[in-house]
Coordinates of N, CA and C in Angstrom, one line a residue:
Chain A
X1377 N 59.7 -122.2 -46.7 CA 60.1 -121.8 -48.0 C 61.1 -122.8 -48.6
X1378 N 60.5 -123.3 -49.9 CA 61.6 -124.3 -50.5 C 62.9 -123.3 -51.0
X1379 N 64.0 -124.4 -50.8 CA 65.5 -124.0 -51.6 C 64.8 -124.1 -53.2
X1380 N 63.6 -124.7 -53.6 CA 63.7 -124.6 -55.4 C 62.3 -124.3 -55.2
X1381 N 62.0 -123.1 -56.1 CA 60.5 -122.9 -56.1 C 60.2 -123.3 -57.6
X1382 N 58.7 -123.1 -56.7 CA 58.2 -123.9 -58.4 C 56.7 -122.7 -58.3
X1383 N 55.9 -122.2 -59.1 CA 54.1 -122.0 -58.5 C 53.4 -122.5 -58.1
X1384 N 52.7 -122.5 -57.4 CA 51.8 -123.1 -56.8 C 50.5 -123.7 -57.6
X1385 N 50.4 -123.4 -58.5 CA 49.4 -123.5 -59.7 C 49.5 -123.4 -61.1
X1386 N 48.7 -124.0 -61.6 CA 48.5 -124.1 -63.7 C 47.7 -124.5 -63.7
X1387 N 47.2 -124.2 -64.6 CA 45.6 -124.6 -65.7 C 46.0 -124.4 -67.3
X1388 N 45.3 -125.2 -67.8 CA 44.7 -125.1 -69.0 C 43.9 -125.8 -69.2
X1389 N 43.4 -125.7 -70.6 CA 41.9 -126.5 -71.0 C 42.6 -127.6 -72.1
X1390 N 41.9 -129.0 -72.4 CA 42.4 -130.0 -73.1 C 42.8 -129.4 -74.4
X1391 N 44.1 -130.2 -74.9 CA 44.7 -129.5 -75.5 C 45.5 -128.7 -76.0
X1392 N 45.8 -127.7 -75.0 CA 46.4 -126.9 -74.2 C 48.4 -126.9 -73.8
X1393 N 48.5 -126.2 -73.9 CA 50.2 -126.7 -73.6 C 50.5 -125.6 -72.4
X1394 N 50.8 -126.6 -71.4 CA 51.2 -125.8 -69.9 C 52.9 -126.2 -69.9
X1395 N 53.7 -125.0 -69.5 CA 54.5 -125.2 -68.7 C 54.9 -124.8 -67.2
X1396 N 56.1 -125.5 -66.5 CA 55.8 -125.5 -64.7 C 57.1 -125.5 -64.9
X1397 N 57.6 -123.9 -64.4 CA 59.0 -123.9 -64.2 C 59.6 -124.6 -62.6
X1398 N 61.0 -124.3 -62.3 CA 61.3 -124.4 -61.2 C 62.6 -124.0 -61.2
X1399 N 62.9 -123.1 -59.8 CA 64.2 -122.0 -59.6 C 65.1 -122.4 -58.8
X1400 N 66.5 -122.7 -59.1 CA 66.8 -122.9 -57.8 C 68.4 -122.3 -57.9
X1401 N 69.2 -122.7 -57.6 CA 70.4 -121.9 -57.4 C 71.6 -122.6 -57.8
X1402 N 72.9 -122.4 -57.9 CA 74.0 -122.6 -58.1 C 74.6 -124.4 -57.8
X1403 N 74.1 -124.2 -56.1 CA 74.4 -125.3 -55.7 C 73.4 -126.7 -56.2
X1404 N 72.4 -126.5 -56.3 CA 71.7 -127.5 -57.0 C 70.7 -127.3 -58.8
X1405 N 70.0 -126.8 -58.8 CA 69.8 -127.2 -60.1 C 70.9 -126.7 -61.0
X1406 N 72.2 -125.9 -60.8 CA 72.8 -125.1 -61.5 C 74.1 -126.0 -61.7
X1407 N 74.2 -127.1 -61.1 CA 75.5 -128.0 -61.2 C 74.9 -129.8 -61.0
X1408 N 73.2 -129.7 -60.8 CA 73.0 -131.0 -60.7 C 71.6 -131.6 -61.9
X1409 N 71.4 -132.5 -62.0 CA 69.9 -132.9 -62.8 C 69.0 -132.8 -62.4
X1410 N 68.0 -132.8 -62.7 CA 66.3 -132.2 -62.5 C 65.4 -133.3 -62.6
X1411 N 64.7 -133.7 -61.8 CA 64.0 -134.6 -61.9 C 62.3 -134.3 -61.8
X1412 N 61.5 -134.4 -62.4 CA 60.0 -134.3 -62.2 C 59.3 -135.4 -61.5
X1413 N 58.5 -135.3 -60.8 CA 57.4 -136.5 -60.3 C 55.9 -135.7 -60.4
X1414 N 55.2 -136.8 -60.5 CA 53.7 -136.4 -60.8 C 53.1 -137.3 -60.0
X1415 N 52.2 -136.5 -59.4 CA 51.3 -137.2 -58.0 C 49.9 -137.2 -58.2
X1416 N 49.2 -137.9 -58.8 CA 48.1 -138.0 -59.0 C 47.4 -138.2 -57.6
X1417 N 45.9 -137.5 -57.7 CA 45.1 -137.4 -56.1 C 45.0 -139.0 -56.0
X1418 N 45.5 -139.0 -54.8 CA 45.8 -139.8 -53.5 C 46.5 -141.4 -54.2
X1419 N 47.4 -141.0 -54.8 CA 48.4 -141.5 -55.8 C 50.1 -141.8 -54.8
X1420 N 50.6 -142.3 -55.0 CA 51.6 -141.8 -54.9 C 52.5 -141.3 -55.8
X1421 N 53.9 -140.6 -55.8 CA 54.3 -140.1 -56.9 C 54.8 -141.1 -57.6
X1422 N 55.2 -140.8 -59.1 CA 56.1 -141.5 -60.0 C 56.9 -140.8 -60.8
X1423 N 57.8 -140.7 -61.1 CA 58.8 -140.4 -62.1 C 58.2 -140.0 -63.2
X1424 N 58.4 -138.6 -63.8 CA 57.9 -138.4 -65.0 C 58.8 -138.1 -65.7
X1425 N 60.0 -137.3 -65.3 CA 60.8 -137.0 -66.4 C 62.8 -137.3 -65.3
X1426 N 63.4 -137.5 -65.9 CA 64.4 -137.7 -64.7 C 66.0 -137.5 -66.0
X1427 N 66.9 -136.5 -65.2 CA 67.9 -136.0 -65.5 C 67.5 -135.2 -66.9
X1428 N 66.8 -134.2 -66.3 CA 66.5 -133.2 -66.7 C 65.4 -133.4 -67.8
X1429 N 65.6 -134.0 -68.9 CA 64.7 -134.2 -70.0 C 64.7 -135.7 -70.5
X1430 N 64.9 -136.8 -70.0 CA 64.4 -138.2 -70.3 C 63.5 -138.8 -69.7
X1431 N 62.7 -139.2 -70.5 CA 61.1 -140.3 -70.5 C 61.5 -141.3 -69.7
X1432 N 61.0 -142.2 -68.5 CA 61.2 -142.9 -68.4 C 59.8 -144.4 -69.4
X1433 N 60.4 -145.0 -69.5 CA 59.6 -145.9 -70.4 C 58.0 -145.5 -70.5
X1434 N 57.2 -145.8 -71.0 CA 55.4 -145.3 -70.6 C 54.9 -144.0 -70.4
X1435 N 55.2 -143.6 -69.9 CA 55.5 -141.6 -70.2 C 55.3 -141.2 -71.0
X1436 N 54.1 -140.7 -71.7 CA 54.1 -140.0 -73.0 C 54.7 -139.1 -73.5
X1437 N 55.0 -138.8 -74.7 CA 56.0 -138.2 -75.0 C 55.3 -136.1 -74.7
X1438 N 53.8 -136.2 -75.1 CA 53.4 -135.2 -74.7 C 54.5 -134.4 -73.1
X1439 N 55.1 -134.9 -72.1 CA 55.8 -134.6 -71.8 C 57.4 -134.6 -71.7
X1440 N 57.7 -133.5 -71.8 CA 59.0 -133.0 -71.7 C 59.8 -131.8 -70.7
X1441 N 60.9 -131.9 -70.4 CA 61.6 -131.8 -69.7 C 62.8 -130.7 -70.4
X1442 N 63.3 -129.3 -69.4 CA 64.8 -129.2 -70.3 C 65.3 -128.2 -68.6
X1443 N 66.8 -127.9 -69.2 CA 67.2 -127.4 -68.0 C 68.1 -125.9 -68.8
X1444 N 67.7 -124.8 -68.0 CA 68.7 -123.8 -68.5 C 69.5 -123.1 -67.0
X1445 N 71.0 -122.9 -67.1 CA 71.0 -122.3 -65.9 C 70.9 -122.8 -64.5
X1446 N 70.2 -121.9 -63.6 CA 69.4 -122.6 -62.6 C 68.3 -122.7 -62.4
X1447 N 67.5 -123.1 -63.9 CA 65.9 -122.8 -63.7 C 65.6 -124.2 -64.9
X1448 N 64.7 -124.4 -64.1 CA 64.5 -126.0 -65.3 C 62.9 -126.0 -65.6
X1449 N 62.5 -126.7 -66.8 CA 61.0 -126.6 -67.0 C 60.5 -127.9 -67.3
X1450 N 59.2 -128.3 -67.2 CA 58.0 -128.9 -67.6 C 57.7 -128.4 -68.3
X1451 N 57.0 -129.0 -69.8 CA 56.2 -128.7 -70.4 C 55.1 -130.2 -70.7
X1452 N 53.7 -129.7 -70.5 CA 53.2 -130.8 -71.1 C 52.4 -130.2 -72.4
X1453 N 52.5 -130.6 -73.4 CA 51.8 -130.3 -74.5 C 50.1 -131.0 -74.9
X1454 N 49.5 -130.7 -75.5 CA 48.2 -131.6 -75.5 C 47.5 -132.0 -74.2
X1455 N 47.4 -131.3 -73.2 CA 47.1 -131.3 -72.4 C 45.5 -132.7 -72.2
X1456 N 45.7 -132.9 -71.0 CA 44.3 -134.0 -70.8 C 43.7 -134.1 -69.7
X1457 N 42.6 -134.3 -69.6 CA 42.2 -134.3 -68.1 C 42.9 -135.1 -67.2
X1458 N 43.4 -136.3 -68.1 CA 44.2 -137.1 -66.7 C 45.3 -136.8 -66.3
X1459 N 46.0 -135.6 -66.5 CA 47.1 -134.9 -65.8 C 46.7 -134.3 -65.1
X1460 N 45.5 -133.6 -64.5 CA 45.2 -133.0 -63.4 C 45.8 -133.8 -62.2
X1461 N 46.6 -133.3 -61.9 CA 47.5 -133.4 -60.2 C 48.4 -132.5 -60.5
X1462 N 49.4 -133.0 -58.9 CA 50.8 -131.8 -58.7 C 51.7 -132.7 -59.0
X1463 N 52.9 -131.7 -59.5 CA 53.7 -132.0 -60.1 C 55.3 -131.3 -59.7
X1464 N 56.0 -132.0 -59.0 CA 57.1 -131.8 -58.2 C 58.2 -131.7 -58.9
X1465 N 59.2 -130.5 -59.0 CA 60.7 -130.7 -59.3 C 62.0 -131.5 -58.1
X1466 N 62.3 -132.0 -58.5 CA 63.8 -132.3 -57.4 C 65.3 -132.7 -57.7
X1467 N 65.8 -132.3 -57.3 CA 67.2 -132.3 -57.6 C 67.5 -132.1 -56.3
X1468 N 69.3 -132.6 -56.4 CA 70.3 -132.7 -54.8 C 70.7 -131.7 -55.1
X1469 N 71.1 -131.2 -53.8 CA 71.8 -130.0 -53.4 C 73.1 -130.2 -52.6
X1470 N 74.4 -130.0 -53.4 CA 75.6 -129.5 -52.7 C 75.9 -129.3 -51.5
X1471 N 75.1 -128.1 -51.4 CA 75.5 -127.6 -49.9 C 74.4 -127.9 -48.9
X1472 N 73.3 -128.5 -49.1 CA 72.7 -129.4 -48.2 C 73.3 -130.6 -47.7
X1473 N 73.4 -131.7 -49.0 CA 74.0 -132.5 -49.1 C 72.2 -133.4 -49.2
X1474 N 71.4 -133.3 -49.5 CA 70.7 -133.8 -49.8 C 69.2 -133.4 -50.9
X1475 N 68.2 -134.3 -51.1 CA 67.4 -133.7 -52.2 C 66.5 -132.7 -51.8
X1476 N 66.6 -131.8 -52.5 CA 65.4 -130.9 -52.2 C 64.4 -130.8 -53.3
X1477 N 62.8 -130.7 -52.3 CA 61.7 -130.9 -53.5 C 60.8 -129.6 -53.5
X1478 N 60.4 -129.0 -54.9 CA 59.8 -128.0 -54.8 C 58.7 -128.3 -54.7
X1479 N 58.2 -127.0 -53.8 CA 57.1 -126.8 -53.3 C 56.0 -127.7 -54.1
X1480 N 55.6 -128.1 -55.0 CA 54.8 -128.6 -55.8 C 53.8 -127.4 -56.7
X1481 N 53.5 -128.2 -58.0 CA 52.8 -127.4 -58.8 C 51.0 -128.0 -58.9
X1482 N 50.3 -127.4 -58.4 CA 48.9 -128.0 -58.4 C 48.6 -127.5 -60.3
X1483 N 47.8 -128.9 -61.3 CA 47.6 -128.6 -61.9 C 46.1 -128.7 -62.4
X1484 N 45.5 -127.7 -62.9 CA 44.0 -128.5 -62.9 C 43.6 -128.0 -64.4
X1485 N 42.8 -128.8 -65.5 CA 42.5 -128.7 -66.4 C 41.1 -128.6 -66.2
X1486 N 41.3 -127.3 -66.8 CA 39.9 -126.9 -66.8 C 38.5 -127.5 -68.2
Chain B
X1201 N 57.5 -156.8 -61.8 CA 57.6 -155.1 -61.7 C 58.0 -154.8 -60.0
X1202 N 58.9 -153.9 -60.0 CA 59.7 -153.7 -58.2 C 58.1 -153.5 -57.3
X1203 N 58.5 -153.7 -56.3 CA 57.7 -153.5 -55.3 C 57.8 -153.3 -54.0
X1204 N 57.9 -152.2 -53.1 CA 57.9 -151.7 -52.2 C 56.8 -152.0 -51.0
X1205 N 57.0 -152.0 -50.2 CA 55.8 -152.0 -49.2 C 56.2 -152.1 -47.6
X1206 N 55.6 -150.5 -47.3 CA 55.9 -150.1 -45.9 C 55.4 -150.6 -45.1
X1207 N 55.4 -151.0 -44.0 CA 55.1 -151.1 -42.7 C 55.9 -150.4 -41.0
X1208 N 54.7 -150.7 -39.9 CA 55.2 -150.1 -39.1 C 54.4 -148.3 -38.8
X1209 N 53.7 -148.2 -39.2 CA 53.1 -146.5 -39.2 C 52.1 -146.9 -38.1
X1210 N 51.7 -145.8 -37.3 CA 50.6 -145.9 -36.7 C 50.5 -144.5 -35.6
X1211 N 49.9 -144.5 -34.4 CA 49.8 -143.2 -33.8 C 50.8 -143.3 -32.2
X1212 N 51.5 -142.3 -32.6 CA 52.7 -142.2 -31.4 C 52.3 -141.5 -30.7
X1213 N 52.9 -140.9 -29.2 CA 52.8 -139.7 -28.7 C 53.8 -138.6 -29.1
X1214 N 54.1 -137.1 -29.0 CA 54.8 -136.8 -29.3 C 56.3 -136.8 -28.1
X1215 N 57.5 -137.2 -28.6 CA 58.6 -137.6 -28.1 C 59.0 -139.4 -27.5
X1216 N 58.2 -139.7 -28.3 CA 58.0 -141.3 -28.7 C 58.8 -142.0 -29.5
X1217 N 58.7 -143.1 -30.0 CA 59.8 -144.1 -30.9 C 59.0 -144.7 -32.1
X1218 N 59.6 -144.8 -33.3 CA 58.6 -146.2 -34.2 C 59.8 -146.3 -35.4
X1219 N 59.8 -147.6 -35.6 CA 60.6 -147.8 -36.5 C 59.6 -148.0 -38.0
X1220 N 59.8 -147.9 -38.9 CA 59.3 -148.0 -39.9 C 60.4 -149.0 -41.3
X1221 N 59.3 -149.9 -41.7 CA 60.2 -150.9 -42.2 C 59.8 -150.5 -43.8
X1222 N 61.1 -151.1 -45.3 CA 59.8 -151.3 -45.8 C 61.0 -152.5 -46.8
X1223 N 60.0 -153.4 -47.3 CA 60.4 -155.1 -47.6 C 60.2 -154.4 -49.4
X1224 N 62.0 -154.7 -49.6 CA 61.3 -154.9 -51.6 C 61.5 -156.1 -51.9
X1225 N 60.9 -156.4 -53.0 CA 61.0 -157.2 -53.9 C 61.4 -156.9 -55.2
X1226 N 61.2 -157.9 -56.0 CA 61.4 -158.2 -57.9 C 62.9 -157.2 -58.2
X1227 N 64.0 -156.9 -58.1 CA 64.9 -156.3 -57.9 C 66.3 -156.5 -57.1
X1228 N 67.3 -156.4 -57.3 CA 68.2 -156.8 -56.5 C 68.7 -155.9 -55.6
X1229 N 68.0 -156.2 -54.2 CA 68.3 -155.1 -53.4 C 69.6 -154.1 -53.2
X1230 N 70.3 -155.1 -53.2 CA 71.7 -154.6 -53.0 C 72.7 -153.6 -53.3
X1231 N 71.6 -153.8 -54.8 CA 72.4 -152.4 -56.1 C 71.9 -151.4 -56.2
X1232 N 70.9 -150.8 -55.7 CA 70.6 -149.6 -55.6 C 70.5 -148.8 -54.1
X1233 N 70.4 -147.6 -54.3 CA 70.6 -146.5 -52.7 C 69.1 -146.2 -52.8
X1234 N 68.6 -146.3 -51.8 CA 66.7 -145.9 -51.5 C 67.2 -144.7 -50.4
X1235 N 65.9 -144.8 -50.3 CA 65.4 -142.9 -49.9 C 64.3 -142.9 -49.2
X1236 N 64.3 -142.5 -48.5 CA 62.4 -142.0 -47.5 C 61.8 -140.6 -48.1
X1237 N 60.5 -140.6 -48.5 CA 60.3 -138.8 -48.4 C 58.8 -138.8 -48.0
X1238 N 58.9 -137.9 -47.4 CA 57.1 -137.8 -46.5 C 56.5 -136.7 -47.0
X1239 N 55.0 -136.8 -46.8 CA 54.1 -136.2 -47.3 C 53.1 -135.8 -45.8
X1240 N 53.3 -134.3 -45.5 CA 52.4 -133.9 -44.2 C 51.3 -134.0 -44.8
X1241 N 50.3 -133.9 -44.2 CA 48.9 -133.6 -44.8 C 48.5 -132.4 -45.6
X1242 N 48.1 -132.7 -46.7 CA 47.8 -131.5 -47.3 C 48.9 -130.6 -48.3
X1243 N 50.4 -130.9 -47.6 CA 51.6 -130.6 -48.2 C 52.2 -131.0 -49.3
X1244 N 53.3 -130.9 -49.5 CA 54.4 -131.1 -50.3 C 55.2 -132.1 -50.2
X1245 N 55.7 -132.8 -50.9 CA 56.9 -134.0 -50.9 C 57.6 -133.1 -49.8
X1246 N 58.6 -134.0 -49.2 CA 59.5 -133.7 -48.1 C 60.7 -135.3 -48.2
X1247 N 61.5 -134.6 -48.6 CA 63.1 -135.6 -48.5 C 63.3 -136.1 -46.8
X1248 N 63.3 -136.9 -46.5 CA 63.9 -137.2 -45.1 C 65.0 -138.0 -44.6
X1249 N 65.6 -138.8 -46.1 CA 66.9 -139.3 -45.8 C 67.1 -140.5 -46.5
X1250 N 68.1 -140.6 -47.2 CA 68.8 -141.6 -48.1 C 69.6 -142.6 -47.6
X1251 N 70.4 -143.6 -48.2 CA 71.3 -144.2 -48.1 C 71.9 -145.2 -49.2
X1252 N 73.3 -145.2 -49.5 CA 73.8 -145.9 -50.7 C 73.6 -147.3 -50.5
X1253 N 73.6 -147.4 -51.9 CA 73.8 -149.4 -52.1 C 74.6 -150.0 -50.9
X1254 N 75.2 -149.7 -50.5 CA 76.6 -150.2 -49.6 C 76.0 -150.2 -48.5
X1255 N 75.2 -149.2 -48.0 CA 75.0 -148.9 -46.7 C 76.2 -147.6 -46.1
X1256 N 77.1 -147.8 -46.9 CA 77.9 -146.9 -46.4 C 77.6 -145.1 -46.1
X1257 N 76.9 -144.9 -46.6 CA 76.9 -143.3 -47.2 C 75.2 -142.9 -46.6
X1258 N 75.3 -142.1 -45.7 CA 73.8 -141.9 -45.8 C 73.3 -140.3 -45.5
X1259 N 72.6 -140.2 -45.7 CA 72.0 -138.7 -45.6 C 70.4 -138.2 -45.1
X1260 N 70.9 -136.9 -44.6 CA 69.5 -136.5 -43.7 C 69.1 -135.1 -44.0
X1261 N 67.7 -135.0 -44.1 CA 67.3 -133.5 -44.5 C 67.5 -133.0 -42.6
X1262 N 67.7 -131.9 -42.3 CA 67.9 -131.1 -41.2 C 67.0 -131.1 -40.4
X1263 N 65.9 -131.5 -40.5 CA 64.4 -131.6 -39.6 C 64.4 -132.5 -39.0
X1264 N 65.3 -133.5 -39.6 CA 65.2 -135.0 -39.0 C 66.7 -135.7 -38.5
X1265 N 67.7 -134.9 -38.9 CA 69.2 -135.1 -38.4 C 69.1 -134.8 -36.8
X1266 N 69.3 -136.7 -36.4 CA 70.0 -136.6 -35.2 C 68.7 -137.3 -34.1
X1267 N 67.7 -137.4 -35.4 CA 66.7 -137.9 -34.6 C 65.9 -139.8 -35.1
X1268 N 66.3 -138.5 -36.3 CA 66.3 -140.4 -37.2 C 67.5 -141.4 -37.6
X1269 N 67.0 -142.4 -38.0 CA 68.4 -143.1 -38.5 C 68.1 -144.0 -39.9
X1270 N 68.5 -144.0 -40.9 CA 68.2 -144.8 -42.0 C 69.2 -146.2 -41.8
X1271 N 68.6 -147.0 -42.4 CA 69.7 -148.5 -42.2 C 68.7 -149.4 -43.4
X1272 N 69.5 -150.4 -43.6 CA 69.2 -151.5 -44.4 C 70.1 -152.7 -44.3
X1273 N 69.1 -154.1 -44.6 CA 69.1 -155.2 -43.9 C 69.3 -155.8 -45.4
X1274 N 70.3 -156.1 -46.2 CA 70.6 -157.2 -47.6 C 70.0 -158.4 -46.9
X1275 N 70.1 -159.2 -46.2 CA 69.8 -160.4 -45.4 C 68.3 -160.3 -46.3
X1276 N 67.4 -159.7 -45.5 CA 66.1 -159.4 -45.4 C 65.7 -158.5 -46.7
X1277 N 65.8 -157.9 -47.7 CA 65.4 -156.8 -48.1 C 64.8 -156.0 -47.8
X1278 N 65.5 -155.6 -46.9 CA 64.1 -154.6 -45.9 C 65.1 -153.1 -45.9
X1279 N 64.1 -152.0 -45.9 CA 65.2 -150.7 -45.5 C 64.1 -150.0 -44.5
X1280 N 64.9 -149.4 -43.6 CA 64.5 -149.0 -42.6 C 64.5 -147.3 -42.3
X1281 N 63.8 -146.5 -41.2 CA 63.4 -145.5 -40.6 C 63.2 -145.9 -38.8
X1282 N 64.0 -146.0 -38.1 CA 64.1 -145.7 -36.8 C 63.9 -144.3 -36.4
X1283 N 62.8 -144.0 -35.7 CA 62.4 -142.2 -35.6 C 62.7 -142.3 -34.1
X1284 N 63.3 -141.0 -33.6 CA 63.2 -141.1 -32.1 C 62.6 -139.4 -32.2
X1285 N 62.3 -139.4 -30.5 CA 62.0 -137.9 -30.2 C 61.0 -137.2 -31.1
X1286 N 59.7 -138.2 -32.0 CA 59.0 -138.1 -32.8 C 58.1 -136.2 -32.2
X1287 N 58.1 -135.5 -33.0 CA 56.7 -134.6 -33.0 C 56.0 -134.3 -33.5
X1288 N 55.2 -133.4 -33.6 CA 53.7 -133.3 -33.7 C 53.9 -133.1 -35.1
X1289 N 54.8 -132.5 -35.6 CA 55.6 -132.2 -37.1 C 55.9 -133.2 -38.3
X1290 N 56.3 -134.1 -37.2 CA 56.6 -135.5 -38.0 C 55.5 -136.1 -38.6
X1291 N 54.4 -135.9 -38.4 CA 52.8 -136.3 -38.8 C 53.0 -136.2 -40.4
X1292 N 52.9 -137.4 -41.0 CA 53.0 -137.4 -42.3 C 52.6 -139.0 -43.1
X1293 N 52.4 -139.3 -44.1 CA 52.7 -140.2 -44.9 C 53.9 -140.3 -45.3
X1294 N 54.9 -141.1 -44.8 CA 56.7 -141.9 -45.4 C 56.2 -142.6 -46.1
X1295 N 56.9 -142.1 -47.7 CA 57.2 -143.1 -48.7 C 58.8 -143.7 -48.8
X1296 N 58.5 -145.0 -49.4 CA 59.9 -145.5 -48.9 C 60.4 -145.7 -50.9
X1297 N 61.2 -145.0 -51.2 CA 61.5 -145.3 -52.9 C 63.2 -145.6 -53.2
X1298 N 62.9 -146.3 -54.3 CA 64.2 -146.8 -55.2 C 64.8 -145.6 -55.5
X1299 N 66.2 -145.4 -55.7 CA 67.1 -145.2 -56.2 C 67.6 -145.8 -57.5
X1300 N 67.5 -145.3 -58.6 CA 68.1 -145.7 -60.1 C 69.5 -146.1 -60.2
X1301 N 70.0 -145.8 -58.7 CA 71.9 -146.1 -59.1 C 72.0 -146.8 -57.9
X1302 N 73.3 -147.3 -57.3 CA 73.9 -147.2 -56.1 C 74.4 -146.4 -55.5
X1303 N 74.3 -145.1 -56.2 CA 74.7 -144.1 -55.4 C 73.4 -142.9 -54.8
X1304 N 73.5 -142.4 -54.1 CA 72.5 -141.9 -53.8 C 72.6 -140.3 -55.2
X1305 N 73.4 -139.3 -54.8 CA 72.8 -138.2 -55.7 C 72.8 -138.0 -57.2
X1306 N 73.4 -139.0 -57.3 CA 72.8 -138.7 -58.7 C 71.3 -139.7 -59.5
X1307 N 70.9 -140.6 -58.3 CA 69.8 -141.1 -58.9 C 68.7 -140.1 -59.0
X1308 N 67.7 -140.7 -60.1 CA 66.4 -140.2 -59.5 C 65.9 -141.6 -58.8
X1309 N 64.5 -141.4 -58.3 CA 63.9 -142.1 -57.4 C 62.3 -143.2 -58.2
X1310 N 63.1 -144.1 -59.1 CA 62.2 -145.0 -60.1 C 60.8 -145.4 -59.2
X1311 N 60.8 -146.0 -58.1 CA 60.3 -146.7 -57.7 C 59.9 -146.2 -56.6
X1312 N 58.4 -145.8 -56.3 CA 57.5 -145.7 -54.5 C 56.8 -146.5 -54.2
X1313 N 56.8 -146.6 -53.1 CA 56.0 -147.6 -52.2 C 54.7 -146.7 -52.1
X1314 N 53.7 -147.3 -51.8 CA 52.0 -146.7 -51.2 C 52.2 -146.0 -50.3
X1315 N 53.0 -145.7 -49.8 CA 53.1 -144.5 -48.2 C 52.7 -145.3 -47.5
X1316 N 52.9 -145.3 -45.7 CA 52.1 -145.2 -44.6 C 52.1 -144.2 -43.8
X1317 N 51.7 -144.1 -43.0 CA 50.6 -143.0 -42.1 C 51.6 -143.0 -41.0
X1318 N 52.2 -142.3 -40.0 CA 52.4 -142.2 -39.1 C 51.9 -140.5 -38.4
X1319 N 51.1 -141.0 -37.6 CA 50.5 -139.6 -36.8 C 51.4 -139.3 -35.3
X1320 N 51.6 -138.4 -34.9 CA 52.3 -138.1 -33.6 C 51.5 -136.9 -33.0
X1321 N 50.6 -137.2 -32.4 CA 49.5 -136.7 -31.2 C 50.0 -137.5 -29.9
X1322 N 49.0 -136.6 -29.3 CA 49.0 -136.9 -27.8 C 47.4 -136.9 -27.4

């Protein structure tokens, strides 16, 4: 069981606007930044959104990022087939003292 | 464009040894803190252990404290994964990624390498 949960799953159809939360607690998303990665099948991952809600360069803007609390979200808007993969939150944790990564979100467009 | 690339994976027994290397380029090593995170089969990202620009500062997820060691070679641009007492658990794809800062927590992780494979059977 991850210290930050996320679902296990999302769908939509092209078009579509999914969001992919992620929960975590005090000690980390509640006092640190949020970072997203997206793992395309048999990809490795890359940076999609990092400190909470910034693009890194190439990134469409269809995604976005925000943080409330201890719960932070994805949203991708306009959904496309080429987002089908999972999609990981992470942030450091305090009282670990290191990064913890949510379970991952499998996404499939239907 | 940065570039990562692992080496050193292959099939251990379990309570075995392997070091795992991984050589960057296009970037100046020195200034940023990298990070290991493994992928079991079929799983989830999994953090396994950091270290600052400096070398000074390093950190371990709890699965692997005490068995692993992170280190890095400025000489060489190389960062490293020394695994001891490897198990059956440890069976994963290690990716080896950049750090956006020199510090480890507050970066995110810009840059991954292709993974390699390290299996631990018997």
């Amino acid at each position: 069981q991850s210290v930050v949960t996320q679902p296990p799953s999302a769908s939509g159809t092209p078009g579509q606007r999914v969001t992919i939360t992620c929960s975590g607690s005090s000690s980390n998303i509640g006092s640190k930044t949020v970072n997203w990665y997206q793992q395309l099948l048999g990809t490795a991952p890359k940076v999609l959104i990092y400190n909470n809600n910034q693009r890194p360069s190439g990134v469409p803007d269809r995604f976005s990022g925000s943080k409330s609390g201890t719960s932070a979200s994805l949203v991708i808007s306009g959904l496309q087939s080429e987002d089908e993969g999972d999609y990981y939150c992470a942030v450091w944790d305090d009282d670990l003292l290191g990064w913890v990564f949510g379970g991952g979100t499998k996404l499939t467009v239907l | 464009e940065v570039q990562l690339l692992e080496s050193g994976g292959g099939l251990v027994q379990p309570g075995g040894s392997l070091t795992l290397s991984c050589t960057a380029s296009r970037f100046t090593f020195s200034n940023y803190a990298m990070t290991w995170v493994r992928q079991a089969p079929g799983k989830g990202l999994e953090w396994v252990s950091s270290i600052s620009a400096s070398g000074g500062s390093t950190y371990y997820a709890g699965s692997v404290r005490d068995r692993f060691a992170i280190s890095r070679d400025i000489s060489k641009n190389t960062l490293y994964l020394q695994m001891n007492t490897l198990r059956v658990e440890d069976t994963a794809v290690y990716y080896c990624a950049k750090g956006s800062y020199d510090y480890v927590w507050g970066s995110y992780l810009d840059y991954w390498g292709q993974g390699i494979l390290v299996t631990v059977s018997s």
